[in-house]
Amino acid sequence: MEITPRPGYGPAAVVPRPSPAADLSRARRQVLDLLVVRGVPTSVATVAAELGQHTNTVREHLEGLADAGLADRSTARPAGRGRPGTLYEALPASTTDPGAREYAALASVLADQIARTSPDPRADALAAGARWGRDLVAHERHDGAPQARRTVVRLLDRLGFGPNPDATDNAIELRRCPLLDAALRTPEVVCAVHLGLARGALDALGAPTDRTTLEAFALPGACLLHLDAPEA
């Protein structure tokens, strides 16, 4: 399928900005480092026990990390009586951070390579994106298609796509593109990677993907991603 970018249509590039991690105190950085090492949603009690700190102190640091966009909050599964606790997980480095910009540059080179050498660039790009999507949600919970769509929207936000979903998290405007320069050069590859990313994440979360499509450069200021239809 040929994709032709039109002037004024499609997402904007991601604008670099300083990372909030640079301004962390030593104590808060220690909490963030522990979340990064664990790599899974972690309770306040677990962090406090591993660091030998009071739970109230740790909770304050975790909430600060979440408010700064460096950690994600989720609710633990109910276990007996009482209100389920909150879990915290370090978010991947934003595409606005220097290290992520280096990743974007590398990804652009790889996209160009696929476009030049692959006998089926779109298929290879879809497969690469699907592997990426599955890896990125490997530790997420499987709670049905609606939750899977919410998880994918949250993932796209972390990666810098500036998603603007509808009320059902099904039709999503992608207002920014971390690989816009490469997408303008080889849209059939880069846009296929991003479609594969969404499909791979949904599949790993146990949601259907047969109606997941991406309309690249479809709107003034955005691409349009359709996740799967609601559950039957």
mmCIF file with all atom_site columns, C-alpha atoms in Angstrom:
data_model
loop_
_atom_site.group_PDB
_atom_site.id
_atom_site.type_symbol
_atom_site.label_atom_id
_atom_site.label_alt_id
_atom_site.label_comp_id
_atom_site.label_asym_id
_atom_site.label_entity_id
_atom_site.label_seq_id
_atom_site.pdbx_PDB_ins_code
_atom_site.Cartn_x
_atom_site.Cartn_y
_atom_site.Cartn_z
_atom_site.occupancy
_atom_site.B_iso_or_equiv
_atom_site.pdbx_formal_charge
_atom_site.auth_seq_id
_atom_site.auth_comp_id
_atom_site.auth_asym_id
_atom_site.auth_atom_id
_atom_site.pdbx_PDB_model_num
ATOM 1   C CA . MET A 1 1   ? 0.000   0.000   0.000  1.00 0.00 ? 1   MET A CA 1
ATOM 2   C CA . GLU A 1 2   ? 1.500   3.318   -1.097 1.00 0.00 ? 2   GLU A CA 1
ATOM 3   C CA . ILE A 1 3   ? 1.500   6.144   1.455  1.00 0.00 ? 3   ILE A CA 1
ATOM 4   C CA . THR A 1 4   ? 1.854   9.703   0.193  1.00 0.00 ? 4   THR A CA 1
ATOM 5   C CA . PRO A 1 5   ? 2.371   12.380  2.866  1.00 0.00 ? 5   PRO A CA 1
ATOM 6   C CA . ARG A 1 6   ? 0.440   15.579  2.124  1.00 0.00 ? 6   ARG A CA 1
ATOM 7   C CA . PRO A 1 7   ? 1.519   19.090  3.198  1.00 0.00 ? 7   PRO A CA 1
ATOM 8   C CA . GLY A 1 8   ? -0.246  20.051  6.415  1.00 0.00 ? 8   GLY A CA 1
ATOM 9   C CA . TYR A 1 9   ? -1.403  16.499  7.116  1.00 0.00 ? 9   TYR A CA 1
ATOM 10  C CA . GLY A 1 10  ? 0.089   14.057  9.603  1.00 0.00 ? 10  GLY A CA 1
ATOM 11  C CA . PRO A 1 11  ? 1.757   14.493  12.985 1.00 0.00 ? 11  PRO A CA 1
ATOM 12  C CA . ALA A 1 12  ? 4.363   16.964  14.135 1.00 0.00 ? 12  ALA A CA 1
ATOM 13  C CA . ALA A 1 13  ? 7.874   16.002  15.154 1.00 0.00 ? 13  ALA A CA 1
ATOM 14  C CA . VAL A 1 14  ? 8.686   15.413  18.822 1.00 0.00 ? 14  VAL A CA 1
ATOM 15  C CA . VAL A 1 15  ? 10.276  18.545  20.288 1.00 0.00 ? 15  VAL A CA 1
ATOM 16  C CA . PRO A 1 16  ? 13.253  17.814  22.594 1.00 0.00 ? 16  PRO A CA 1
ATOM 17  C CA . ARG A 1 17  ? 12.948  18.988  26.182 1.00 0.00 ? 17  ARG A CA 1
ATOM 18  C CA . PRO A 1 18  ? 15.047  18.435  29.301 1.00 0.00 ? 18  PRO A CA 1
ATOM 19  C CA . SER A 1 19  ? 14.395  15.234  31.237 1.00 0.00 ? 19  SER A CA 1
ATOM 20  C CA . PRO A 1 20  ? 12.736  15.735  34.661 1.00 0.00 ? 20  PRO A CA 1
ATOM 21  C CA . ALA A 1 21  ? 15.009  12.963  35.952 1.00 0.00 ? 21  ALA A CA 1
ATOM 22  C CA . ALA A 1 22  ? 17.911  15.421  35.913 1.00 0.00 ? 22  ALA A CA 1
ATOM 23  C CA . ASP A 1 23  ? 16.389  17.380  38.840 1.00 0.00 ? 23  ASP A CA 1
ATOM 24  C CA . LEU A 1 24  ? 15.786  14.448  41.206 1.00 0.00 ? 24  LEU A CA 1
ATOM 25  C CA . SER A 1 25  ? 17.152  14.402  44.732 1.00 0.00 ? 25  SER A CA 1
ATOM 26  C CA . ARG A 1 26  ? 19.522  11.598  45.648 1.00 0.00 ? 26  ARG A CA 1
ATOM 27  C CA . ALA A 1 27  ? 16.822  9.830   47.674 1.00 0.00 ? 27  ALA A CA 1
ATOM 28  C CA . ARG A 1 28  ? 14.235  10.034  44.903 1.00 0.00 ? 28  ARG A CA 1
ATOM 29  C CA . ARG A 1 29  ? 16.790  8.915   42.315 1.00 0.00 ? 29  ARG A CA 1
ATOM 30  C CA . GLN A 1 30  ? 17.472  5.854   44.500 1.00 0.00 ? 30  GLN A CA 1
ATOM 31  C CA . VAL A 1 31  ? 13.776  4.934   44.437 1.00 0.00 ? 31  VAL A CA 1
ATOM 32  C CA . LEU A 1 32  ? 13.620  5.401   40.656 1.00 0.00 ? 32  LEU A CA 1
ATOM 33  C CA . ASP A 1 33  ? 16.745  3.269   40.154 1.00 0.00 ? 33  ASP A CA 1
ATOM 34  C CA . LEU A 1 34  ? 15.147  0.465   42.156 1.00 0.00 ? 34  LEU A CA 1
ATOM 35  C CA . LEU A 1 35  ? 12.012  0.583   39.983 1.00 0.00 ? 35  LEU A CA 1
ATOM 36  C CA . VAL A 1 36  ? 14.165  0.453   36.853 1.00 0.00 ? 36  VAL A CA 1
ATOM 37  C CA . VAL A 1 37  ? 16.086  -2.581  38.142 1.00 0.00 ? 37  VAL A CA 1
ATOM 38  C CA . ARG A 1 38  ? 12.898  -4.434  39.132 1.00 0.00 ? 38  ARG A CA 1
ATOM 39  C CA . GLY A 1 39  ? 11.200  -3.715  35.815 1.00 0.00 ? 39  GLY A CA 1
ATOM 40  C CA . VAL A 1 40  ? 7.729   -4.731  37.038 1.00 0.00 ? 40  VAL A CA 1
ATOM 41  C CA . PRO A 1 41  ? 4.929   -2.936  38.942 1.00 0.00 ? 41  PRO A CA 1
ATOM 42  C CA . THR A 1 42  ? 6.066   -2.781  42.574 1.00 0.00 ? 42  THR A CA 1
ATOM 43  C CA . SER A 1 43  ? 4.282   -1.961  45.826 1.00 0.00 ? 43  SER A CA 1
ATOM 44  C CA . VAL A 1 44  ? 5.222   0.754   48.310 1.00 0.00 ? 44  VAL A CA 1
ATOM 45  C CA . ALA A 1 45  ? 5.910   -1.903  50.946 1.00 0.00 ? 45  ALA A CA 1
ATOM 46  C CA . THR A 1 46  ? 8.328   -3.770  48.675 1.00 0.00 ? 46  THR A CA 1
ATOM 47  C CA . VAL A 1 47  ? 10.287  -0.635  47.801 1.00 0.00 ? 47  VAL A CA 1
ATOM 48  C CA . ALA A 1 48  ? 10.400  0.416   51.456 1.00 0.00 ? 48  ALA A CA 1
ATOM 49  C CA . ALA A 1 49  ? 11.643  -3.022  52.557 1.00 0.00 ? 49  ALA A CA 1
ATOM 50  C CA . GLU A 1 50  ? 14.368  -3.169  49.908 1.00 0.00 ? 50  GLU A CA 1
ATOM 51  C CA . LEU A 1 51  ? 15.612  0.325   50.674 1.00 0.00 ? 51  LEU A CA 1
ATOM 52  C CA . GLY A 1 52  ? 15.155  0.102   54.436 1.00 0.00 ? 52  GLY A CA 1
ATOM 53  C CA . GLN A 1 53  ? 12.979  3.227   54.530 1.00 0.00 ? 53  GLN A CA 1
ATOM 54  C CA . HIS A 1 54  ? 9.620   4.108   56.073 1.00 0.00 ? 54  HIS A CA 1
ATOM 55  C CA . THR A 1 55  ? 6.622   3.443   53.833 1.00 0.00 ? 55  THR A CA 1
ATOM 56  C CA . ASN A 1 56  ? 5.343   7.032   54.139 1.00 0.00 ? 56  ASN A CA 1
ATOM 57  C CA . THR A 1 57  ? 8.684   8.379   52.919 1.00 0.00 ? 57  THR A CA 1
ATOM 58  C CA . VAL A 1 58  ? 8.783   5.929   50.019 1.00 0.00 ? 58  VAL A CA 1
ATOM 59  C CA . ARG A 1 59  ? 5.172   6.645   49.068 1.00 0.00 ? 59  ARG A CA 1
ATOM 60  C CA . GLU A 1 60  ? 5.993   10.359  48.863 1.00 0.00 ? 60  GLU A CA 1
ATOM 61  C CA . HIS A 1 61  ? 8.931   9.656   46.537 1.00 0.00 ? 61  HIS A CA 1
ATOM 62  C CA . LEU A 1 62  ? 6.866   7.298   44.362 1.00 0.00 ? 62  LEU A CA 1
ATOM 63  C CA . GLU A 1 63  ? 4.046   9.804   44.027 1.00 0.00 ? 63  GLU A CA 1
ATOM 64  C CA . GLY A 1 64  ? 6.594   12.470  43.111 1.00 0.00 ? 64  GLY A CA 1
ATOM 65  C CA . LEU A 1 65  ? 8.047   10.225  40.396 1.00 0.00 ? 65  LEU A CA 1
ATOM 66  C CA . ALA A 1 66  ? 4.579   9.525   39.029 1.00 0.00 ? 66  ALA A CA 1
ATOM 67  C CA . ASP A 1 67  ? 3.664   13.222  39.019 1.00 0.00 ? 67  ASP A CA 1
ATOM 68  C CA . ALA A 1 68  ? 6.911   13.970  37.137 1.00 0.00 ? 68  ALA A CA 1
ATOM 69  C CA . GLY A 1 69  ? 6.067   11.421  34.450 1.00 0.00 ? 69  GLY A CA 1
ATOM 70  C CA . LEU A 1 70  ? 8.900   9.077   35.460 1.00 0.00 ? 70  LEU A CA 1
ATOM 71  C CA . ALA A 1 71  ? 6.759   6.289   36.941 1.00 0.00 ? 71  ALA A CA 1
ATOM 72  C CA . ASP A 1 72  ? 3.349   4.823   36.218 1.00 0.00 ? 72  ASP A CA 1
ATOM 73  C CA . ARG A 1 73  ? 0.663   4.032   38.795 1.00 0.00 ? 73  ARG A CA 1
ATOM 74  C CA . SER A 1 74  ? -1.577  0.986   38.577 1.00 0.00 ? 74  SER A CA 1
ATOM 75  C CA . THR A 1 75  ? -3.909  -0.819  40.977 1.00 0.00 ? 75  THR A CA 1
ATOM 76  C CA . ALA A 1 76  ? -2.928  -4.204  42.391 1.00 0.00 ? 76  ALA A CA 1
ATOM 77  C CA . ARG A 1 77  ? -5.276  -7.145  41.979 1.00 0.00 ? 77  ARG A CA 1
ATOM 78  C CA . PRO A 1 78  ? -7.672  -7.513  44.932 1.00 0.00 ? 78  PRO A CA 1
ATOM 79  C CA . ALA A 1 79  ? -6.421  -9.977  47.529 1.00 0.00 ? 79  ALA A CA 1
ATOM 80  C CA . GLY A 1 80  ? -8.943  -10.599 50.281 1.00 0.00 ? 80  GLY A CA 1
ATOM 81  C CA . ARG A 1 81  ? -10.626 -7.778  52.125 1.00 0.00 ? 81  ARG A CA 1
ATOM 82  C CA . GLY A 1 82  ? -9.533  -4.198  51.993 1.00 0.00 ? 82  GLY A CA 1
ATOM 83  C CA . ARG A 1 83  ? -8.794  -1.726  49.258 1.00 0.00 ? 83  ARG A CA 1
ATOM 84  C CA . PRO A 1 84  ? -6.264  -2.891  46.634 1.00 0.00 ? 84  PRO A CA 1
ATOM 85  C CA . GLY A 1 85  ? -2.908  -1.155  46.900 1.00 0.00 ? 85  GLY A CA 1
ATOM 86  C CA . THR A 1 86  ? -1.138  0.985   44.323 1.00 0.00 ? 86  THR A CA 1
ATOM 87  C CA . LEU A 1 87  ? 1.776   -0.345  42.279 1.00 0.00 ? 87  LEU A CA 1
ATOM 88  C CA . TYR A 1 88  ? 4.507   1.752   40.663 1.00 0.00 ? 88  TYR A CA 1
ATOM 89  C CA . GLU A 1 89  ? 6.629   1.041   37.610 1.00 0.00 ? 89  GLU A CA 1
ATOM 90  C CA . ALA A 1 90  ? 9.412   3.082   36.034 1.00 0.00 ? 90  ALA A CA 1
ATOM 91  C CA . LEU A 1 91  ? 8.427   4.431   32.634 1.00 0.00 ? 91  LEU A CA 1
ATOM 92  C CA . PRO A 1 92  ? 10.750  3.955   29.666 1.00 0.00 ? 92  PRO A CA 1
ATOM 93  C CA . ALA A 1 93  ? 12.921  6.918   28.740 1.00 0.00 ? 93  ALA A CA 1
ATOM 94  C CA . SER A 1 94  ? 10.774  9.386   26.828 1.00 0.00 ? 94  SER A CA 1
ATOM 95  C CA . THR A 1 95  ? 11.487  9.973   23.184 1.00 0.00 ? 95  THR A CA 1
ATOM 96  C CA . THR A 1 96  ? 12.170  13.566  24.200 1.00 0.00 ? 96  THR A CA 1
ATOM 97  C CA . ASP A 1 97  ? 15.229  12.529  26.239 1.00 0.00 ? 97  ASP A CA 1
ATOM 98  C CA . PRO A 1 98  ? 18.742  12.536  24.688 1.00 0.00 ? 98  PRO A CA 1
ATOM 99  C CA . GLY A 1 99  ? 19.151  8.756   24.842 1.00 0.00 ? 99  GLY A CA 1
ATOM 100 C CA . ALA A 1 100 ? 15.794  8.223   23.163 1.00 0.00 ? 100 ALA A CA 1
ATOM 101 C CA . ARG A 1 101 ? 16.682  10.725  20.441 1.00 0.00 ? 101 ARG A CA 1
ATOM 102 C CA . GLU A 1 102 ? 19.763  8.625   19.736 1.00 0.00 ? 102 GLU A CA 1
ATOM 103 C CA . TYR A 1 103 ? 17.452  5.602   19.479 1.00 0.00 ? 103 TYR A CA 1
ATOM 104 C CA . ALA A 1 104 ? 15.264  7.506   17.012 1.00 0.00 ? 104 ALA A CA 1
ATOM 105 C CA . ALA A 1 105 ? 18.291  8.259   14.854 1.00 0.00 ? 105 ALA A CA 1
ATOM 106 C CA . LEU A 1 106 ? 19.271  4.582   14.844 1.00 0.00 ? 106 LEU A CA 1
ATOM 107 C CA . ALA A 1 107 ? 15.721  3.506   14.078 1.00 0.00 ? 107 ALA A CA 1
ATOM 108 C CA . SER A 1 108 ? 15.688  5.893   11.131 1.00 0.00 ? 108 SER A CA 1
ATOM 109 C CA . VAL A 1 109 ? 18.821  4.283   9.716  1.00 0.00 ? 109 VAL A CA 1
ATOM 110 C CA . LEU A 1 110 ? 17.312  0.814   10.151 1.00 0.00 ? 110 LEU A CA 1
ATOM 111 C CA . ALA A 1 111 ? 14.097  1.912   8.435  1.00 0.00 ? 111 ALA A CA 1
ATOM 112 C CA . ASP A 1 112 ? 16.097  3.154   5.464  1.00 0.00 ? 112 ASP A CA 1
ATOM 113 C CA . GLN A 1 113 ? 17.980  -0.147  5.373  1.00 0.00 ? 113 GLN A CA 1
ATOM 114 C CA . ILE A 1 114 ? 14.765  -2.178  5.358  1.00 0.00 ? 114 ILE A CA 1
ATOM 115 C CA . ALA A 1 115 ? 13.378  -0.016  2.557  1.00 0.00 ? 115 ALA A CA 1
ATOM 116 C CA . ARG A 1 116 ? 16.489  -0.572  0.427  1.00 0.00 ? 116 ARG A CA 1
ATOM 117 C CA . THR A 1 117 ? 17.215  -4.246  1.012  1.00 0.00 ? 117 THR A CA 1
ATOM 118 C CA . SER A 1 118 ? 14.059  -6.111  2.045  1.00 0.00 ? 118 SER A CA 1
ATOM 119 C CA . PRO A 1 119 ? 12.103  -8.008  -0.624 1.00 0.00 ? 119 PRO A CA 1
ATOM 120 C CA . ASP A 1 120 ? 8.932   -7.144  1.347  1.00 0.00 ? 120 ASP A CA 1
ATOM 121 C CA . PRO A 1 121 ? 9.603   -3.971  3.391  1.00 0.00 ? 121 PRO A CA 1
ATOM 122 C CA . ARG A 1 122 ? 6.062   -3.633  4.751  1.00 0.00 ? 122 ARG A CA 1
ATOM 123 C CA . ALA A 1 123 ? 5.894   -7.218  6.028  1.00 0.00 ? 123 ALA A CA 1
ATOM 124 C CA . ASP A 1 124 ? 9.318   -6.963  7.662  1.00 0.00 ? 124 ASP A CA 1
ATOM 125 C CA . ALA A 1 125 ? 8.417   -3.607  9.226  1.00 0.00 ? 125 ALA A CA 1
ATOM 126 C CA . LEU A 1 126 ? 5.117   -4.969  10.585 1.00 0.00 ? 126 LEU A CA 1
ATOM 127 C CA . ALA A 1 127 ? 6.927   -7.945  12.111 1.00 0.00 ? 127 ALA A CA 1
ATOM 128 C CA . ALA A 1 128 ? 9.585   -5.736  13.703 1.00 0.00 ? 128 ALA A CA 1
ATOM 129 C CA . GLY A 1 129 ? 6.951   -3.414  15.146 1.00 0.00 ? 129 GLY A CA 1
ATOM 130 C CA . ALA A 1 130 ? 4.936   -6.331  16.515 1.00 0.00 ? 130 ALA A CA 1
ATOM 131 C CA . ARG A 1 131 ? 7.981   -7.710  18.338 1.00 0.00 ? 131 ARG A CA 1
ATOM 132 C CA . TRP A 1 132 ? 8.628   -4.264  19.777 1.00 0.00 ? 132 TRP A CA 1
ATOM 133 C CA . GLY A 1 133 ? 5.019   -3.882  20.942 1.00 0.00 ? 133 GLY A CA 1
ATOM 134 C CA . ARG A 1 134 ? 4.951   -7.284  22.606 1.00 0.00 ? 134 ARG A CA 1
ATOM 135 C CA . ASP A 1 135 ? 8.188   -6.557  24.466 1.00 0.00 ? 135 ASP A CA 1
ATOM 136 C CA . LEU A 1 136 ? 6.944   -3.182  25.718 1.00 0.00 ? 136 LEU A CA 1
ATOM 137 C CA . VAL A 1 137 ? 3.811   -4.625  27.374 1.00 0.00 ? 137 VAL A CA 1
ATOM 138 C CA . ALA A 1 138 ? 5.330   -7.894  28.575 1.00 0.00 ? 138 ALA A CA 1
ATOM 139 C CA . HIS A 1 139 ? 4.641   -7.048  32.240 1.00 0.00 ? 139 HIS A CA 1
ATOM 140 C CA . GLU A 1 140 ? 1.171   -5.551  31.788 1.00 0.00 ? 140 GLU A CA 1
ATOM 141 C CA . ARG A 1 141 ? -1.974  -7.270  33.067 1.00 0.00 ? 141 ARG A CA 1
ATOM 142 C CA . HIS A 1 142 ? -4.454  -9.027  30.749 1.00 0.00 ? 142 HIS A CA 1
ATOM 143 C CA . ASP A 1 143 ? -7.852  -7.567  31.678 1.00 0.00 ? 143 ASP A CA 1
ATOM 144 C CA . GLY A 1 144 ? -9.800  -7.677  28.414 1.00 0.00 ? 144 GLY A CA 1
ATOM 145 C CA . ALA A 1 145 ? -9.963  -5.579  25.277 1.00 0.00 ? 145 ALA A CA 1
ATOM 146 C CA . PRO A 1 146 ? -11.021 -2.242  26.867 1.00 0.00 ? 146 PRO A CA 1
ATOM 147 C CA . GLN A 1 147 ? -8.100  -2.338  29.302 1.00 0.00 ? 147 GLN A CA 1
ATOM 148 C CA . ALA A 1 148 ? -5.776  -3.433  26.492 1.00 0.00 ? 148 ALA A CA 1
ATOM 149 C CA . ARG A 1 149 ? -6.763  -0.370  24.461 1.00 0.00 ? 149 ARG A CA 1
ATOM 150 C CA . ARG A 1 150 ? -6.138  1.889   27.448 1.00 0.00 ? 150 ARG A CA 1
ATOM 151 C CA . THR A 1 151 ? -2.734  0.273   27.921 1.00 0.00 ? 151 THR A CA 1
ATOM 152 C CA . VAL A 1 152 ? -1.831  0.867   24.274 1.00 0.00 ? 152 VAL A CA 1
ATOM 153 C CA . VAL A 1 153 ? -2.871  4.523   24.519 1.00 0.00 ? 153 VAL A CA 1
ATOM 154 C CA . ARG A 1 154 ? -0.685  4.898   27.606 1.00 0.00 ? 154 ARG A CA 1
ATOM 155 C CA . LEU A 1 155 ? 2.192   3.183   25.783 1.00 0.00 ? 155 LEU A CA 1
ATOM 156 C CA . LEU A 1 156 ? 1.877   5.517   22.798 1.00 0.00 ? 156 LEU A CA 1
ATOM 157 C CA . ASP A 1 157 ? 1.929   8.479   25.155 1.00 0.00 ? 157 ASP A CA 1
ATOM 158 C CA . ARG A 1 158 ? 5.149   7.236   26.774 1.00 0.00 ? 158 ARG A CA 1
ATOM 159 C CA . LEU A 1 159 ? 6.767   6.852   23.370 1.00 0.00 ? 159 LEU A CA 1
ATOM 160 C CA . GLY A 1 160 ? 5.978   10.426  22.394 1.00 0.00 ? 160 GLY A CA 1
ATOM 161 C CA . PHE A 1 161 ? 3.118   9.980   19.887 1.00 0.00 ? 161 PHE A CA 1
ATOM 162 C CA . GLY A 1 162 ? 0.858   12.518  21.608 1.00 0.00 ? 162 GLY A CA 1
ATOM 163 C CA . PRO A 1 163 ? -2.223  10.260  21.356 1.00 0.00 ? 163 PRO A CA 1
ATOM 164 C CA . ASN A 1 164 ? -5.703  11.797  21.444 1.00 0.00 ? 164 ASN A CA 1
ATOM 165 C CA . PRO A 1 165 ? -8.156  8.873   21.832 1.00 0.00 ? 165 PRO A CA 1
ATOM 166 C CA . ASP A 1 166 ? -11.909 8.880   21.495 1.00 0.00 ? 166 ASP A CA 1
ATOM 167 C CA . ALA A 1 167 ? -14.161 7.899   24.402 1.00 0.00 ? 167 ALA A CA 1
ATOM 168 C CA . THR A 1 168 ? -13.607 4.167   23.831 1.00 0.00 ? 168 THR A CA 1
ATOM 169 C CA . ASP A 1 169 ? -9.819  4.358   23.221 1.00 0.00 ? 169 ASP A CA 1
ATOM 170 C CA . ASN A 1 170 ? -10.517 2.863   19.796 1.00 0.00 ? 170 ASN A CA 1
ATOM 171 C CA . ALA A 1 171 ? -9.888  5.694   17.309 1.00 0.00 ? 171 ALA A CA 1
ATOM 172 C CA . ILE A 1 172 ? -6.700  7.524   18.268 1.00 0.00 ? 172 ILE A CA 1
ATOM 173 C CA . GLU A 1 173 ? -5.239  10.628  16.688 1.00 0.00 ? 173 GLU A CA 1
ATOM 174 C CA . LEU A 1 174 ? -1.419  10.433  16.775 1.00 0.00 ? 174 LEU A CA 1
ATOM 175 C CA . ARG A 1 175 ? -0.377  14.080  16.868 1.00 0.00 ? 175 ARG A CA 1
ATOM 176 C CA . ARG A 1 176 ? 3.385   13.560  17.118 1.00 0.00 ? 176 ARG A CA 1
ATOM 177 C CA . CYS A 1 177 ? 5.832   11.116  15.534 1.00 0.00 ? 177 CYS A CA 1
ATOM 178 C CA . PRO A 1 178 ? 9.192   10.204  17.109 1.00 0.00 ? 178 PRO A CA 1
ATOM 179 C CA . LEU A 1 179 ? 10.440  9.152   13.641 1.00 0.00 ? 179 LEU A CA 1
ATOM 180 C CA . LEU A 1 180 ? 8.836   11.840  11.495 1.00 0.00 ? 180 LEU A CA 1
ATOM 181 C CA . ASP A 1 181 ? 11.855  12.511  9.265  1.00 0.00 ? 181 ASP A CA 1
ATOM 182 C CA . ALA A 1 182 ? 12.174  8.791   8.487  1.00 0.00 ? 182 ALA A CA 1
ATOM 183 C CA . ALA A 1 183 ? 8.397   8.490   8.033  1.00 0.00 ? 183 ALA A CA 1
ATOM 184 C CA . LEU A 1 184 ? 8.465   11.220  5.393  1.00 0.00 ? 184 LEU A CA 1
ATOM 185 C CA . ARG A 1 185 ? 11.264  9.399   3.539  1.00 0.00 ? 185 ARG A CA 1
ATOM 186 C CA . THR A 1 186 ? 10.001  5.818   3.865  1.00 0.00 ? 186 THR A CA 1
ATOM 187 C CA . PRO A 1 187 ? 6.385   5.949   5.119  1.00 0.00 ? 187 PRO A CA 1
ATOM 188 C CA . GLU A 1 188 ? 5.644   2.394   3.968  1.00 0.00 ? 188 GLU A CA 1
ATOM 189 C CA . VAL A 1 189 ? 8.283   1.155   6.443  1.00 0.00 ? 189 VAL A CA 1
ATOM 190 C CA . VAL A 1 190 ? 8.005   3.511   9.429  1.00 0.00 ? 190 VAL A CA 1
ATOM 191 C CA . CYS A 1 191 ? 4.200   3.614   9.429  1.00 0.00 ? 191 CYS A CA 1
ATOM 192 C CA . ALA A 1 192 ? 4.127   -0.195  9.194  1.00 0.00 ? 192 ALA A CA 1
ATOM 193 C CA . VAL A 1 193 ? 6.429   -0.400  12.230 1.00 0.00 ? 193 VAL A CA 1
ATOM 194 C CA . HIS A 1 194 ? 4.013   1.782   14.196 1.00 0.00 ? 194 HIS A CA 1
ATOM 195 C CA . LEU A 1 195 ? 1.018   -0.287  13.093 1.00 0.00 ? 195 LEU A CA 1
ATOM 196 C CA . GLY A 1 196 ? 2.901   -3.445  14.049 1.00 0.00 ? 196 GLY A CA 1
ATOM 197 C CA . LEU A 1 197 ? 3.676   -1.889  17.431 1.00 0.00 ? 197 LEU A CA 1
ATOM 198 C CA . ALA A 1 198 ? -0.030  -1.428  18.176 1.00 0.00 ? 198 ALA A CA 1
ATOM 199 C CA . ARG A 1 199 ? -0.945  -4.901  16.916 1.00 0.00 ? 199 ARG A CA 1
ATOM 200 C CA . GLY A 1 200 ? 1.857   -6.590  18.832 1.00 0.00 ? 200 GLY A CA 1
ATOM 201 C CA . ALA A 1 201 ? 0.917   -4.840  22.071 1.00 0.00 ? 201 ALA A CA 1
ATOM 202 C CA . LEU A 1 202 ? -2.768  -5.710  21.689 1.00 0.00 ? 202 LEU A CA 1
ATOM 203 C CA . ASP A 1 203 ? -1.946  -9.333  20.854 1.00 0.00 ? 203 ASP A CA 1
ATOM 204 C CA . ALA A 1 204 ? 0.324   -9.672  23.899 1.00 0.00 ? 204 ALA A CA 1
ATOM 205 C CA . LEU A 1 205 ? -2.496  -8.275  26.050 1.00 0.00 ? 205 LEU A CA 1
ATOM 206 C CA . GLY A 1 206 ? -4.946  -10.868 24.718 1.00 0.00 ? 206 GLY A CA 1
ATOM 207 C CA . ALA A 1 207 ? -6.997  -8.466  22.569 1.00 0.00 ? 207 ALA A CA 1
ATOM 208 C CA . PRO A 1 208 ? -8.013  -9.060  18.930 1.00 0.00 ? 208 PRO A CA 1
ATOM 209 C CA . THR A 1 209 ? -6.092  -7.227  16.202 1.00 0.00 ? 209 THR A CA 1
ATOM 210 C CA . ASP A 1 210 ? -7.891  -8.142  12.965 1.00 0.00 ? 210 ASP A CA 1
ATOM 211 C CA . ARG A 1 211 ? -9.392  -4.636  12.640 1.00 0.00 ? 211 ARG A CA 1
ATOM 212 C CA . THR A 1 212 ? -6.362  -2.667  13.829 1.00 0.00 ? 212 THR A CA 1
ATOM 213 C CA . THR A 1 213 ? -5.391  -0.210  11.089 1.00 0.00 ? 213 THR A CA 1
ATOM 214 C CA . LEU A 1 214 ? -3.338  2.961   10.701 1.00 0.00 ? 214 LEU A CA 1
ATOM 215 C CA . GLU A 1 215 ? -4.350  5.804   8.383  1.00 0.00 ? 215 GLU A CA 1
ATOM 216 C CA . ALA A 1 216 ? -1.019  7.561   7.930  1.00 0.00 ? 216 ALA A CA 1
ATOM 217 C CA . PHE A 1 217 ? -1.079  11.335  7.391  1.00 0.00 ? 217 PHE A CA 1
ATOM 218 C CA . ALA A 1 218 ? -4.869  11.116  7.325  1.00 0.00 ? 218 ALA A CA 1
ATOM 219 C CA . LEU A 1 219 ? -5.769  14.299  9.199  1.00 0.00 ? 219 LEU A CA 1
ATOM 220 C CA . PRO A 1 220 ? -4.463  17.846  9.451  1.00 0.00 ? 220 PRO A CA 1
ATOM 221 C CA . GLY A 1 221 ? -1.910  17.495  12.238 1.00 0.00 ? 221 GLY A CA 1
ATOM 222 C CA . ALA A 1 222 ? -2.308  13.774  12.906 1.00 0.00 ? 222 ALA A CA 1
ATOM 223 C CA . CYS A 1 223 ? -2.292  10.162  11.765 1.00 0.00 ? 223 CYS A CA 1
ATOM 224 C CA . LEU A 1 224 ? -5.330  8.084   12.730 1.00 0.00 ? 224 LEU A CA 1
ATOM 225 C CA . LEU A 1 225 ? -4.914  4.727   14.456 1.00 0.00 ? 225 LEU A CA 1
ATOM 226 C CA . HIS A 1 226 ? -7.910  2.420   14.805 1.00 0.00 ? 226 HIS A CA 1
ATOM 227 C CA . LEU A 1 227 ? -7.559  -0.257  17.466 1.00 0.00 ? 227 LEU A CA 1
ATOM 228 C CA . ASP A 1 228 ? -9.803  -3.295  17.433 1.00 0.00 ? 228 ASP A CA 1
ATOM 229 C CA . ALA A 1 229 ? -13.580 -3.083  17.670 1.00 0.00 ? 229 ALA A CA 1
ATOM 230 C CA . PRO A 1 230 ? -15.229 -3.581  21.082 1.00 0.00 ? 230 PRO A CA 1
ATOM 231 C CA . GLU A 1 231 ? -15.581 -7.067  22.486 1.00 0.00 ? 231 GLU A CA 1
ATOM 232 C CA . ALA A 1 232 ? -18.236 -9.295  20.926 1.00 0.00 ? 232 ALA A CA 1
#
